[in-house]
Coordinates of C-alpha atoms and ligand atoms in Angstrom, one line a residue:
M1 CA -14.4 -3.3 -100.7
S2 CA -11.7 -4.8 -100.1
K3 CA -8.0 -5.9 -102.0
D4 CA -8.5 -9.5 -100.4
T5 CA -10.3 -12.2 -101.8
A6 CA -11.3 -15.3 -100.4
K7 CA -10.3 -18.6 -103.0
L8 CA -12.6 -21.8 -102.0
S9 CA -11.7 -25.0 -103.8
F10 CA -14.5 -27.2 -104.0
S11 CA -15.6 -30.2 -106.5
G12 CA -12.4 -29.7 -108.7
G13 CA -12.9 -25.6 -109.4
E14 CA -11.3 -22.5 -107.6
H15 CA -13.6 -20.1 -106.7
E16 CA -13.0 -16.5 -105.9
F17 CA -15.3 -14.0 -103.8
S18 CA -14.4 -11.1 -102.8
V19 CA -14.5 -9.2 -99.5
R20 CA -16.5 -6.6 -98.0
E21 CA -15.1 -4.2 -95.5
G22 CA -17.6 -2.2 -93.1
T23 CA -16.9 0.4 -91.2
I24 CA -15.9 -1.4 -88.0
G25 CA -15.9 -5.0 -87.2
P26 CA -15.3 -8.0 -88.7
S27 CA -15.0 -8.4 -92.6
V28 CA -17.6 -10.2 -95.2
I29 CA -17.0 -13.1 -97.4
D30 CA -19.4 -11.9 -100.0
I31 CA -20.8 -15.5 -101.1
S32 CA -23.9 -14.1 -103.1
S33 CA -22.9 -15.7 -106.1
L34 CA -21.5 -19.0 -104.7
Y35 CA -24.6 -20.9 -105.2
K36 CA -24.5 -19.6 -109.1
E37 CA -20.9 -20.3 -109.3
T38 CA -20.4 -24.2 -107.5
G39 CA -24.0 -25.1 -107.1
A40 CA -23.7 -25.6 -103.3
F41 CA -25.2 -23.8 -100.7
T42 CA -23.4 -22.3 -97.3
Y43 CA -24.6 -24.1 -94.2
D44 CA -24.8 -21.7 -90.9
P45 CA -27.6 -23.1 -88.3
G46 CA -28.3 -19.9 -86.2
F47 CA -26.5 -17.6 -88.6
T48 CA -23.4 -17.8 -86.2
S49 CA -21.2 -16.8 -88.8
T50 CA -23.6 -15.2 -91.5
A51 CA -24.4 -11.4 -92.3
S52 CA -28.1 -10.9 -93.9
C53 CA -28.2 -6.7 -94.5
D54 CA -25.9 -4.5 -94.6
S55 CA -27.1 -2.0 -91.6
Q56 CA -25.9 1.8 -90.8
I57 CA -28.1 1.6 -87.1
T58 CA -26.5 -0.7 -83.9
F59 CA -22.3 -1.6 -83.9
I60 CA -21.3 -4.3 -81.1
D61 CA -18.2 -6.1 -79.7
G62 CA -18.9 -9.1 -78.1
D63 CA -15.4 -9.3 -77.4
E64 CA -15.0 -6.3 -75.9
G65 CA -18.5 -5.2 -74.4
V66 CA -18.7 -2.3 -77.3
L67 CA -22.8 -1.6 -78.3
L68 CA -23.1 2.0 -80.5
H69 CA -26.4 3.3 -82.4
R70 CA -25.5 5.2 -84.8
G71 CA -21.9 5.6 -83.4
Y72 CA -22.5 6.9 -80.3
P73 CA -21.5 4.1 -77.3
I74 CA -25.1 3.0 -75.1
E75 CA -23.1 4.4 -71.8
Q76 CA -23.6 8.1 -72.8
L77 CA -27.3 7.5 -74.6
A78 CA -27.7 6.2 -71.4
E79 CA -26.8 8.9 -69.5
H80 CA -27.4 11.4 -71.1
G81 CA -30.5 11.0 -73.7
D82 CA -33.9 11.0 -73.9
F83 CA -36.1 8.1 -75.1
L84 CA -37.4 9.8 -78.4
E85 CA -33.8 11.7 -78.7
V86 CA -32.4 8.0 -79.4
C87 CA -35.3 7.3 -81.0
Y88 CA -35.2 9.5 -84.1
L89 CA -31.2 9.0 -83.8
L90 CA -32.3 5.4 -84.4
L91 CA -34.7 6.5 -87.7
Y92 CA -33.0 9.3 -88.8
G93 CA -29.1 8.4 -88.3
E94 CA -28.3 12.0 -86.5
L95 CA -29.0 13.4 -83.1
P96 CA -32.0 16.3 -83.6
T97 CA -31.4 19.6 -82.7
K98 CA -33.5 21.3 -80.5
T99 CA -36.1 22.4 -83.2
Q100 CA -36.4 19.0 -85.1
K101 CA -36.9 17.3 -81.3
E102 CA -39.5 19.4 -80.1
D103 CA -40.9 18.6 -84.1
F104 CA -40.4 15.3 -83.7
D105 CA -41.6 14.9 -79.7
F106 CA -45.0 16.8 -80.9
R107 CA -45.2 14.3 -83.9
V108 CA -45.0 11.7 -81.9
T109 CA -47.0 12.7 -78.6
R110 CA -49.8 13.3 -81.6
H111 CA -50.3 9.7 -82.4
T112 CA -50.4 8.3 -78.4
M113 CA -54.0 7.7 -78.6
V114 CA -55.7 4.4 -80.0
H115 CA -58.4 4.6 -81.7
E116 CA -61.8 3.8 -79.7
Q117 CA -62.8 0.7 -81.0
M118 CA -59.7 -1.1 -79.7
N119 CA -61.1 -0.7 -76.4
R120 CA -63.5 -4.0 -77.2
F121 CA -61.0 -5.5 -79.2
F122 CA -58.9 -5.8 -75.3
T123 CA -62.1 -7.4 -73.9
G124 CA -62.4 -10.0 -75.9
F125 CA -59.1 -11.5 -74.4
R126 CA -59.6 -13.7 -70.7
R127 CA -58.6 -11.2 -68.1
D128 CA -55.9 -13.8 -67.3
A129 CA -54.5 -13.8 -70.8
H130 CA -50.6 -13.3 -71.0
P131 CA -50.1 -9.8 -71.9
M132 CA -47.8 -10.7 -74.6
A133 CA -50.0 -12.7 -76.2
V134 CA -52.7 -9.9 -75.6
M135 CA -50.0 -7.5 -77.2
C136 CA -49.6 -10.3 -80.7
G137 CA -53.3 -10.0 -81.1
T138 CA -53.5 -6.2 -80.9
V139 CA -50.3 -5.0 -82.5
G140 CA -51.2 -7.2 -85.3
A141 CA -54.7 -5.5 -85.0
L142 CA -53.2 -2.1 -85.7
S143 CA -53.3 -2.8 -89.3
A144 CA -57.3 -3.2 -89.4
F145 CA -57.8 0.1 -87.4
Y146 CA -54.8 2.0 -89.3
H147 CA -54.9 0.7 -93.0
D148 CA -54.5 4.1 -94.5
S149 CA -50.3 3.7 -93.4
T150 CA -49.9 0.2 -94.6
D151 CA -48.9 1.2 -98.4
I152 CA -45.1 0.4 -97.5
S153 CA -44.4 1.7 -101.0
D154 CA -45.2 4.9 -100.3
P155 CA -43.1 6.8 -98.0
H156 CA -45.4 9.4 -96.1
Q157 CA -47.1 6.2 -94.8
R158 CA -44.2 4.6 -93.8
M159 CA -43.6 7.8 -92.1
V160 CA -46.6 7.8 -90.3
A161 CA -47.0 4.0 -89.7
S162 CA -43.3 4.1 -87.8
M163 CA -44.6 7.2 -85.9
R164 CA -48.1 5.6 -85.1
M165 CA -46.0 3.0 -83.9
I166 CA -43.2 4.6 -81.5
A167 CA -46.5 6.4 -80.2
K168 CA -49.0 4.2 -79.4
M169 CA -47.0 1.3 -78.1
P170 CA -47.5 2.4 -74.3
T171 CA -50.8 3.0 -74.7
I172 CA -51.2 -0.6 -76.1
A173 CA -48.8 -1.7 -73.1
A174 CA -50.4 -0.1 -70.6
M175 CA -53.8 -1.9 -71.5
A176 CA -52.8 -5.0 -71.9
Y177 CA -52.0 -4.1 -67.8
K178 CA -54.9 -3.0 -67.1
Y179 CA -57.2 -5.0 -68.6
H180 CA -55.6 -8.3 -67.0
I181 CA -56.2 -6.5 -63.5
G182 CA -59.1 -5.8 -63.8
Q183 CA -58.7 -1.7 -63.9
P184 CA -60.0 1.0 -66.4
F185 CA -57.9 2.2 -69.2
V186 CA -55.4 5.9 -68.5
Y187 CA -55.9 7.6 -71.2
P188 CA -52.3 9.2 -72.8
Q189 CA -52.2 12.7 -71.3
N190 CA -49.5 14.6 -73.9
D191 CA -47.5 17.4 -71.7
L192 CA -46.0 14.2 -69.8
D193 CA -42.1 12.6 -71.1
Y194 CA -42.7 9.8 -73.0
A195 CA -41.4 7.5 -69.9
S196 CA -43.1 9.6 -67.4
N197 CA -46.6 9.3 -69.9
F198 CA -46.3 5.4 -69.5
L199 CA -46.3 4.9 -65.8
R200 CA -49.1 7.7 -65.9
M201 CA -51.3 4.8 -67.7
C202 CA -49.8 2.2 -65.9
F203 CA -50.3 3.1 -62.5
A204 CA -53.1 5.7 -61.8
V205 CA -56.6 5.4 -61.2
P206 CA -59.2 7.5 -62.4
C207 CA -60.4 8.4 -58.3
E208 CA -57.0 9.5 -57.5
E209 CA -54.4 12.2 -57.9
Y210 CA -51.0 10.4 -59.7
K211 CA -47.8 12.2 -59.4
V212 CA -45.0 10.3 -61.4
N213 CA -41.9 10.4 -59.4
P214 CA -38.9 11.6 -61.1
V215 CA -36.6 9.1 -60.1
L216 CA -38.7 6.1 -61.4
A217 CA -39.6 8.0 -64.5
R218 CA -35.8 8.7 -65.0
A219 CA -35.3 5.1 -64.4
M220 CA -37.8 3.7 -67.0
N221 CA -36.7 6.2 -69.4
R222 CA -33.2 4.8 -69.8
I223 CA -34.8 0.9 -69.5
F224 CA -36.1 1.8 -72.4
I225 CA -32.9 3.4 -73.8
L226 CA -31.3 0.4 -73.6
H227 CA -33.7 -2.2 -75.2
A228 CA -33.9 0.3 -78.2
D229 CA -31.9 -1.8 -80.7
H230 CA -29.4 -4.2 -80.7
E231 CA -29.1 -4.9 -84.3
Q232 CA -29.9 -8.3 -86.2
N233 CA -31.6 -10.3 -83.1
A234 CA -34.1 -12.8 -83.6
S235 CA -37.0 -10.3 -83.2
T236 CA -35.1 -7.9 -85.5
S237 CA -34.5 -10.8 -88.1
T238 CA -38.0 -11.9 -87.7
V239 CA -39.2 -8.0 -88.8
R240 CA -36.7 -7.7 -91.5
L241 CA -38.0 -11.4 -93.2
A242 CA -41.6 -11.1 -92.2
G243 CA -40.8 -7.4 -94.0
S244 CA -38.8 -8.9 -96.8
S245 CA -42.3 -10.2 -98.8
G246 CA -43.8 -6.5 -98.7
A247 CA -46.3 -7.5 -95.2
N248 CA -47.5 -4.1 -93.6
P249 CA -45.7 -3.1 -90.7
F250 CA -47.8 -3.5 -88.3
A251 CA -48.4 -6.8 -88.8
C252 CA -44.5 -7.4 -88.9
I253 CA -43.7 -5.4 -86.0
A254 CA -46.0 -8.3 -84.5
A255 CA -44.4 -11.0 -85.5
G256 CA -41.1 -9.2 -83.9
I257 CA -43.4 -9.3 -80.7
A258 CA -43.6 -13.0 -80.8
C259 CA -40.3 -13.9 -81.3
L260 CA -38.7 -11.5 -78.6
W261 CA -41.7 -13.2 -76.1
G262 CA -39.4 -16.3 -76.5
P263 CA -37.5 -17.4 -72.7
A264 CA -34.3 -17.5 -74.8
H265 CA -34.5 -13.4 -76.4
G266 CA -37.1 -10.9 -74.4
G267 CA -38.3 -13.4 -72.4
A268 CA -35.4 -13.7 -70.4
N269 CA -35.8 -11.3 -67.7
E270 CA -39.1 -12.8 -66.6
A271 CA -37.8 -16.1 -66.4
A272 CA -34.4 -14.3 -64.5
L273 CA -36.7 -12.9 -61.7
N274 CA -38.7 -16.6 -61.2
M275 CA -35.5 -18.1 -60.6
L276 CA -34.3 -15.2 -58.4
A277 CA -37.4 -16.5 -56.9
E278 CA -37.5 -20.1 -56.9
I279 CA -33.5 -19.7 -55.0
G280 CA -35.3 -18.0 -52.7
S281 CA -32.0 -17.6 -50.5
V282 CA -27.8 -17.4 -50.7
D283 CA -27.1 -20.7 -49.4
R284 CA -29.3 -22.0 -52.5
I285 CA -27.2 -20.4 -54.4
P286 CA -24.0 -23.7 -55.5
E287 CA -27.1 -26.5 -55.8
Y288 CA -28.5 -23.9 -58.8
I289 CA -24.9 -23.2 -60.1
E290 CA -24.5 -27.0 -60.0
R291 CA -27.7 -27.6 -62.4
A292 CA -26.7 -24.6 -64.7
K293 CA -23.5 -27.0 -65.2
D294 CA -24.7 -30.3 -65.4
K295 CA -25.3 -31.3 -69.1
N296 CA -28.1 -33.8 -68.2
D297 CA -29.9 -31.0 -66.5
P298 CA -32.0 -28.8 -68.9
F299 CA -31.5 -25.5 -66.6
R300 CA -29.3 -22.5 -67.6
L301 CA -28.7 -20.0 -65.6
M302 CA -31.0 -16.9 -66.7
G303 CA -29.5 -13.9 -67.6
F304 CA -26.0 -15.1 -68.3
G305 CA -24.7 -15.8 -71.4
H306 CA -25.2 -13.8 -75.1
R307 CA -24.8 -15.4 -78.4
V308 CA -22.8 -12.1 -79.2
Y309 CA -21.4 -10.7 -75.9
K310 CA -18.5 -12.7 -74.3
N311 CA -17.7 -10.3 -72.1
Y312 CA -20.3 -8.1 -69.9
D313 CA -23.3 -6.6 -71.1
P314 CA -22.1 -2.9 -71.4
R315 CA -26.4 -2.1 -70.9
A316 CA -26.1 -5.0 -67.6
K317 CA -23.3 -2.9 -66.3
I318 CA -25.8 0.8 -66.4
M319 CA -29.1 -1.6 -65.3
Q320 CA -27.0 -2.8 -62.0
K321 CA -26.4 1.1 -61.7
T322 CA -30.5 2.4 -62.5
T323 CA -31.4 -1.1 -60.0
H324 CA -29.5 0.7 -57.1
E325 CA -30.6 4.1 -57.7
V326 CA -34.7 2.7 -57.6
L327 CA -34.2 0.0 -54.6
G328 CA -32.3 3.7 -53.1
E329 CA -35.3 5.9 -54.2
L330 CA -38.2 3.7 -53.1
G331 CA -36.5 2.8 -49.8
I332 CA -36.1 -0.8 -50.3
K333 CA -32.5 -2.1 -48.6
D334 CA -33.0 -5.4 -47.9
D335 CA -34.1 -7.2 -51.1
P336 CA -33.6 -11.2 -50.9
M337 CA -33.9 -11.3 -54.4
L338 CA -31.3 -8.2 -54.6
E339 CA -28.7 -10.3 -52.5
V340 CA -29.5 -13.6 -54.0
A341 CA -28.7 -12.0 -57.6
M342 CA -25.7 -9.7 -56.4
E343 CA -24.0 -12.9 -54.7
L344 CA -25.0 -15.1 -57.6
E345 CA -23.2 -13.2 -59.7
K346 CA -20.1 -12.4 -57.9
I347 CA -20.4 -16.9 -57.9
A348 CA -20.7 -17.2 -61.4
L349 CA -17.9 -14.8 -62.6
H350 CA -15.3 -16.7 -60.8
D351 CA -16.8 -19.7 -61.3
E352 CA -14.4 -21.8 -63.9
Y353 CA -17.0 -23.1 -66.2
F354 CA -18.9 -19.4 -66.8
V355 CA -15.6 -17.9 -67.2
E356 CA -14.3 -20.4 -69.7
K357 CA -17.4 -20.3 -71.5
K358 CA -17.2 -16.6 -71.3
L359 CA -20.9 -16.6 -69.9
Y360 CA -21.6 -13.1 -68.5
P361 CA -24.4 -11.2 -67.0
N362 CA -26.8 -10.1 -69.2
I363 CA -29.5 -7.1 -69.0
D364 CA -32.1 -9.2 -68.2
F365 CA -30.2 -10.1 -65.3
Y366 CA -31.0 -6.9 -63.5
S367 CA -34.0 -5.7 -65.5
G368 CA -36.1 -7.9 -63.5
I369 CA -35.5 -6.5 -60.6
T370 CA -35.7 -2.8 -61.6
L371 CA -39.2 -3.5 -63.5
R372 CA -40.0 -5.4 -59.8
A373 CA -39.1 -2.3 -57.9
L374 CA -41.5 0.1 -60.0
G375 CA -44.4 -1.8 -59.7
F376 CA -44.6 -4.1 -62.9
P377 CA -45.9 -7.9 -62.1
T378 CA -42.9 -10.5 -64.2
N379 CA -45.5 -11.0 -66.9
M380 CA -44.7 -7.5 -68.0
F381 CA -41.6 -7.5 -68.1
T382 CA -41.0 -8.7 -72.0
V383 CA -43.8 -6.6 -72.9
L384 CA -41.7 -3.1 -71.4
F385 CA -38.7 -4.6 -73.7
S386 CA -41.3 -4.8 -76.6
V387 CA -41.9 -1.1 -76.2
A388 CA -39.0 0.2 -75.9
R389 CA -38.0 -2.3 -79.1
T390 CA -40.1 -0.7 -81.3
V391 CA -38.1 1.8 -82.5
G392 CA -35.6 -0.3 -83.0
W393 CA -37.3 -2.9 -85.2
I394 CA -39.0 0.0 -87.3
A395 CA -35.6 1.7 -88.2
Q396 CA -34.3 -1.8 -88.9
W397 CA -37.3 -2.4 -91.6
K398 CA -37.7 1.2 -92.8
E399 CA -33.5 1.0 -93.4
M400 CA -34.3 -2.7 -95.4
I401 CA -37.4 -1.0 -97.3
E402 CA -35.5 1.5 -98.1
D403 CA -32.5 -0.4 -99.2
P404 CA -32.8 -0.4 -103.4
H405 CA -30.9 -4.0 -103.4
Q406 CA -33.3 -5.4 -101.0
R407 CA -35.4 -8.8 -102.1
I408 CA -37.4 -11.9 -100.0
G409 CA -35.6 -13.2 -97.5
R410 CA -35.2 -16.5 -98.3
P411 CA -32.9 -19.3 -96.6
R412 CA -31.9 -22.3 -98.1
Q413 CA -31.6 -25.8 -96.1
L414 CA -30.0 -29.1 -96.4
Y415 CA -32.8 -31.5 -96.9
T416 CA -31.8 -34.6 -94.8
G417 CA -35.8 -36.3 -95.5
A418 CA -36.8 -39.1 -97.4
P419 CA -35.0 -39.3 -101.0
K420 CA -38.3 -39.4 -104.3
R421 CA -40.6 -42.2 -103.5
D422 CA -43.7 -43.5 -104.7
Y423 CA -47.1 -43.0 -103.1
L424 CA -48.6 -46.7 -101.5
P425 CA -52.0 -46.9 -101.6
I426 CA -53.2 -47.6 -97.6
N427 CA -53.6 -51.5 -97.9
K428 CA -49.8 -51.9 -98.8
R429 CA -48.6 -49.5 -96.0
Ligands
CMC501 N1 -26.1 -21.4 -67.5 C1 -25.6 -22.6 -68.4 N2 -24.8 -22.7 -69.2 C2 -24.8 -21.7 -70.3 C3 -25.7 -20.6 -70.2 C4 -26.2 -20.3 -69.2 N3 -27.0 -19.5 -69.2 N4 -25.7 -20.1 -71.5 C5 -25.2 -20.6 -72.4 N5 -24.6 -22.2 -71.6 C6 -23.2 -23.2 -71.7 C7 -24.2 -23.8 -73.0 O1 -24.6 -25.1 -72.7 C8 -23.0 -23.9 -73.8 O2 -22.3 -25.1 -73.3 P1 -21.6 -26.4 -74.5 O3 -20.4 -25.3 -75.1 O4 -20.8 -27.1 -73.2 O5 -22.8 -26.9 -75.1 C9 -22.3 -22.7 -74.2 O6 -22.9 -22.5 -72.8 C10 -23.1 -22.1 -74.8 O7 -24.4 -21.9 -75.2 P2 -25.3 -21.9 -76.6 O8 -26.3 -22.0 -76.0 O9 -24.7 -22.8 -77.1 O10 -24.9 -20.2 -77.0 P3 -25.9 -18.8 -78.1 O11 -25.0 -18.6 -78.7 O12 -26.4 -20.2 -78.8 O13 -26.9 -18.8 -76.5 C11 -28.6 -17.9 -75.3 C12 -27.5 -17.8 -76.4 C13 -28.7 -16.4 -74.7 C14 -29.5 -17.8 -75.5 C15 -27.9 -18.7 -73.9 O14 -26.6 -17.7 -73.2 C16 -28.9 -18.4 -72.6 O15 -29.3 -19.8 -72.9 N6 -29.0 -18.2 -71.6 C17 -30.1 -17.8 -70.9 C18 -31.1 -17.2 -71.6 C19 -30.8 -15.6 -71.2 O16 -30.8 -15.0 -70.4 N7 -31.5 -14.9 -72.9 C20 -31.1 -13.2 -72.8 C21 -30.5 -12.6 -73.9 S1 -30.2 -11.2 -73.1 C22 -31.3 -10.7 -74.3 C23 -31.4 -10.3 -75.2 O17 -31.1 -10.2 -76.4 O18 -32.9 -10.9 -75.8

């Protein structure tokens, strides 16, 4: 608690509110008693000034372009870490020792298969369904298949549900892809690391030997790390809000996936690549820059701008390096899309409109090019994001459930509809 207080003069009264300090980051004015004291609500559409919870998991300084998980900079985790190590860190607060890591890997690995009956569940979908639609349905259905880990008041069941979700998401995502392209499902292979196993489940076929390329597996591992958590973003807040009612974790994660699908959030990587394809060549960039600046045109440069980052997204820098590593490994020298992307980035970083509004490239600007080079079709991009973000959602959900002050989330509103009026029979309207 800070010594500072915030004073509010309102409706003839003086009110004082305590100010809370986090470890780092802005102070927070605690207005939880505001309604009781004044009878008024606060108004903050889009929650641009509202902290919805206490959290010890992730910190972002958007002005400085800093992202920390449990205090560790994303650059260090992406450079030296392994995705399951980052999962452990997000879930338990500390990096694992060697024994803890081995035990965690073992526990996750034992849950990689899905109930065999789920294969039939997949075949109920149309083959041309968007894989994110399939993800929403199948992940939501996990609560029907794993009912023995849906009691959220039992810490053991919470732990089992968490392991199950982290372990099964790559399997389900790969199944969504295989079903979409009409190939047989590939079972997980538990002696492979998380990223390699996922690549194999996506790209192996039963009739051929599949060798995982270690450079591509490292890139996949890094993509998973970069997307693992991002504090109280839209999908995480959705998971927390859904979970605040006591809903089971599988249902909450399905809600998070639905939110992530939107083009302003996780769907931006797919939208960014589609945009680069539409621009097609460097000479057409000025036309699209003009459109992005035109208030009467709904077009936006996908992969640019961020609610929190008003500086270069630190994840975008690492992603850019990964993109070059992957293209180098695959011998892709003259990728026209990369050429458009690099030129677009250069122009936007110097254009007055983008500079003034602090619109920098975000992670989605480069992730699409890398994922396409890895062999994924655009409609799988957000699916991969959801695989990686599952651990963040789970860690945030667990933190909320374990918070002794946790209550159901229930925002208020400024009602602007009709005042009270009387019902009129149809012949009098
Ligand atoms: N292209 C052109 N103009 C933009 C863009 C853009 N990409 N982004 C923001 N602006 C303008 C916007 O028109 C507004 O202008 P004005 O003040 O004149 O009305 C100003 O910048 C502020 O934009 P905003 O919409 O109020 O900002 P926001 O914080 O509500 O939205 C955003 C953030 C990410 C939704 C938005 O920047 C955007 O739509 N970007 C493109 C989609 C995208 O790349 N999303 C991925 C986000 S990163 C991955 C993730 O976390 O999911």
